[in-house]
Amino acid sequence: MSSISAPRGVRDILPDESWKWEYVFKVTRDTARDFGYREVHLPVFEHTELFSRGVGETTDVVEKEMYTFDDRAGRSLTLRPELSASMVRSYLENRMDKLHQPAKLWSAGPMFRYERPQKGRYRQFWQIDFEAIGSQDPYVDVESIAVSLEIFRKLGLANLEVVVNSVGCPVCRPVHKEALQSFLKSKLGDLCETCKGRFNRNPLRILDCKNPVCREITEEAPDTISCLCAECSEHFSAVRLGLDRIGAAVSVDKRLVRGLDYYTKTAYEVLSGDLGAQNAVCGGGRYDNLAESIGGPHTPGVGFAAGVERIVLTMEQQGRSFGEPPVLDAYVVSPDPSSRDESVALLYEIRRSGIAADIDYMGRSFKAQFKTAGGSGAVFACVLGPDEIATGSVTVKNLETGEQHQLARAELSSFIIEFKSAKVKKQEGNLL
Ligand code: AMP
């Protein structure tokens, strides 16, 4: 029988990498707390309609990329391709409008899109998502951008470019759409096949096509900013001023339009200079009509999502620190089978005192147990043989220095704990 591998485009995040993800989540969680965002766990699948209506029927995500299936009762469900629609659904369903506004919420988890896999682009990928729902204040847009930049600053990411644009609203977007279509009409034959298809359905997306011919054609095309209505124009100025006030280095990219239909006014992206083709680490913006499109009352909102795989890739490429990988403090070594039961008792004794410890389960020789102890990253090997049992002691070997001595068994835990805290103090001292 042939063996079963994981489906195309999905990855196992193995222990050598998962501890790095923990670090990214810790920094995210701390930053969320500092900015007053609270965590929500959202379902991995939703009614398909949430995305077709919320994200937009003519978007690539809805047209080509969703994992949609019927459940056993014949309901059409979809594995979430993104989180904003789910977060707004949750806000409406749980009457979060009754809470202090805006409701500042964050979430993290896997998303699913049927895309062509390549480096930094997967069919299951993780996002960190922040949403502020219930306010149209431009300073909320500023704060949303600021949270993402603060997370990246704490993670040590460098070589980032932050670009903003305003994509307008239902008042000014049709004006831009018309201007764009009349500009492109005579050039339609020269556009790439994808953009030809976009011309009627979603011409805005032609502006951010990466095809060099399309880029050249749209060089002089009317941009969204030149068509903004007074309200959107004022809002965009306020956002730029606000970003300036908080010292955020951003530039305006008039071509930035984003792939999801629900964006209104502010759109932004953070790009990494070290990622190659899939260079966006984070994207977001305002979506004042999303709530209405899924059947709720008009509710403004703004948010962003950052890709965890791409954050980790960028950090690795830039040699950033992920803190210390988790290692054991101690490894219990049993020199002969007669002392094994007592060694296991010792293992649980020290674990109960808060010491990370392990033992051999493979019947390894005394020597091989030491080798495993060394490979486990534990600082101490704690040897409990017949001699130690007879004298109520443990032989402790520091695997880093080779130093070895005998301790009363009752003192073992406090010895290791004191050693650990002295080490932490020394590390903190070195940092000062
Ligand atoms: P979006 O929801 O398309 O605005 O994407 C937000 C962020 O999620 C992007 O900036 C990427 O960092 C990440 N992302 C989007 N699609 C993928 C994918 N297929 N694989 C990995 N990361 C992705």
PDB file of C-alpha atoms in Angstrom, residues 141 145 162-168 176 204 207 223-226 228 235-236 239-240 243 250-258 264-269 284-286:
ATOM      1  CA  ASP A 141      -7.201  53.316  10.921  1.00  0.00           C
ATOM      2  CA  ILE A 145      -1.625  50.171  11.070  1.00  0.00           C
ATOM      3  CA  VAL A 162       4.479  50.258   4.369  1.00  0.00           C
ATOM      4  CA  VAL A 163       2.164  51.462   1.615  1.00  0.00           C
ATOM      5  CA  VAL A 164      -1.269  53.079   1.984  1.00  0.00           C
ATOM      6  CA  ASN A 165      -3.977  54.129  -0.390  1.00  0.00           C
ATOM      7  CA  SER A 166      -7.640  55.031  -0.324  1.00  0.00           C
ATOM      8  CA  VAL A 167      -9.946  52.939  -2.478  1.00  0.00           C
ATOM      9  CA  GLY A 168     -12.976  55.195  -1.961  1.00  0.00           C
ATOM     10  CA  HIS A 176     -13.357  55.827 -10.684  1.00  0.00           C
ATOM     11  CA  LEU A 204      -9.946  48.114 -10.112  1.00  0.00           C
ATOM     12  CA  LEU A 207      -4.312  48.461 -11.376  1.00  0.00           C
ATOM     13  CA  ASP A 223      -6.045  56.296  -9.827  1.00  0.00           C
ATOM     14  CA  THR A 224      -8.520  55.977  -6.969  1.00  0.00           C
ATOM     15  CA  ILE A 225      -7.207  59.022  -5.104  1.00  0.00           C
ATOM     16  CA  SER A 226      -7.933  61.389  -7.992  1.00  0.00           C
ATOM     17  CA  LEU A 228     -12.251  60.332  -4.172  1.00  0.00           C
ATOM     18  CA  HIS A 235     -10.649  60.792   5.743  1.00  0.00           C
ATOM     19  CA  PHE A 236      -7.519  59.839   3.800  1.00  0.00           C
ATOM     20  CA  VAL A 239      -5.188  59.082   8.228  1.00  0.00           C
ATOM     21  CA  ARG A 240      -1.975  60.325   6.613  1.00  0.00           C
ATOM     22  CA  LEU A 243       0.386  58.358  10.683  1.00  0.00           C
ATOM     23  CA  VAL A 250       4.584  55.032   5.190  1.00  0.00           C
ATOM     24  CA  SER A 251       4.330  55.921   1.529  1.00  0.00           C
ATOM     25  CA  VAL A 252       1.291  56.307  -0.684  1.00  0.00           C
ATOM     26  CA  ASP A 253       0.893  53.709  -3.417  1.00  0.00           C
ATOM     27  CA  LYS A 254      -1.863  54.815  -5.764  1.00  0.00           C
ATOM     28  CA  ARG A 255      -1.991  51.374  -7.349  1.00  0.00           C
ATOM     29  CA  LEU A 256      -2.738  49.538  -4.143  1.00  0.00           C
ATOM     30  CA  VAL A 257      -6.263  48.119  -4.395  1.00  0.00           C
ATOM     31  CA  ARG A 258      -6.206  44.755  -2.521  1.00  0.00           C
ATOM     32  CA  THR A 264     -13.565  51.187   1.550  1.00  0.00           C
ATOM     33  CA  LYS A 265     -11.365  54.226   2.135  1.00  0.00           C
ATOM     34  CA  THR A 266      -8.050  53.128   3.686  1.00  0.00           C
ATOM     35  CA  ALA A 267      -6.173  50.160   2.219  1.00  0.00           C
ATOM     36  CA  TYR A 268      -2.664  49.282   3.310  1.00  0.00           C
ATOM     37  CA  GLU A 269       0.005  46.679   2.971  1.00  0.00           C
ATOM     38  CA  GLY A 284      -5.619  45.464   5.673  1.00  0.00           C
ATOM     39  CA  GLY A 285      -7.862  48.460   5.566  1.00  0.00           C
ATOM     40  CA  ARG A 286     -11.308  49.839   6.262  1.00  0.00           C
TER      41      ARG A 286
END
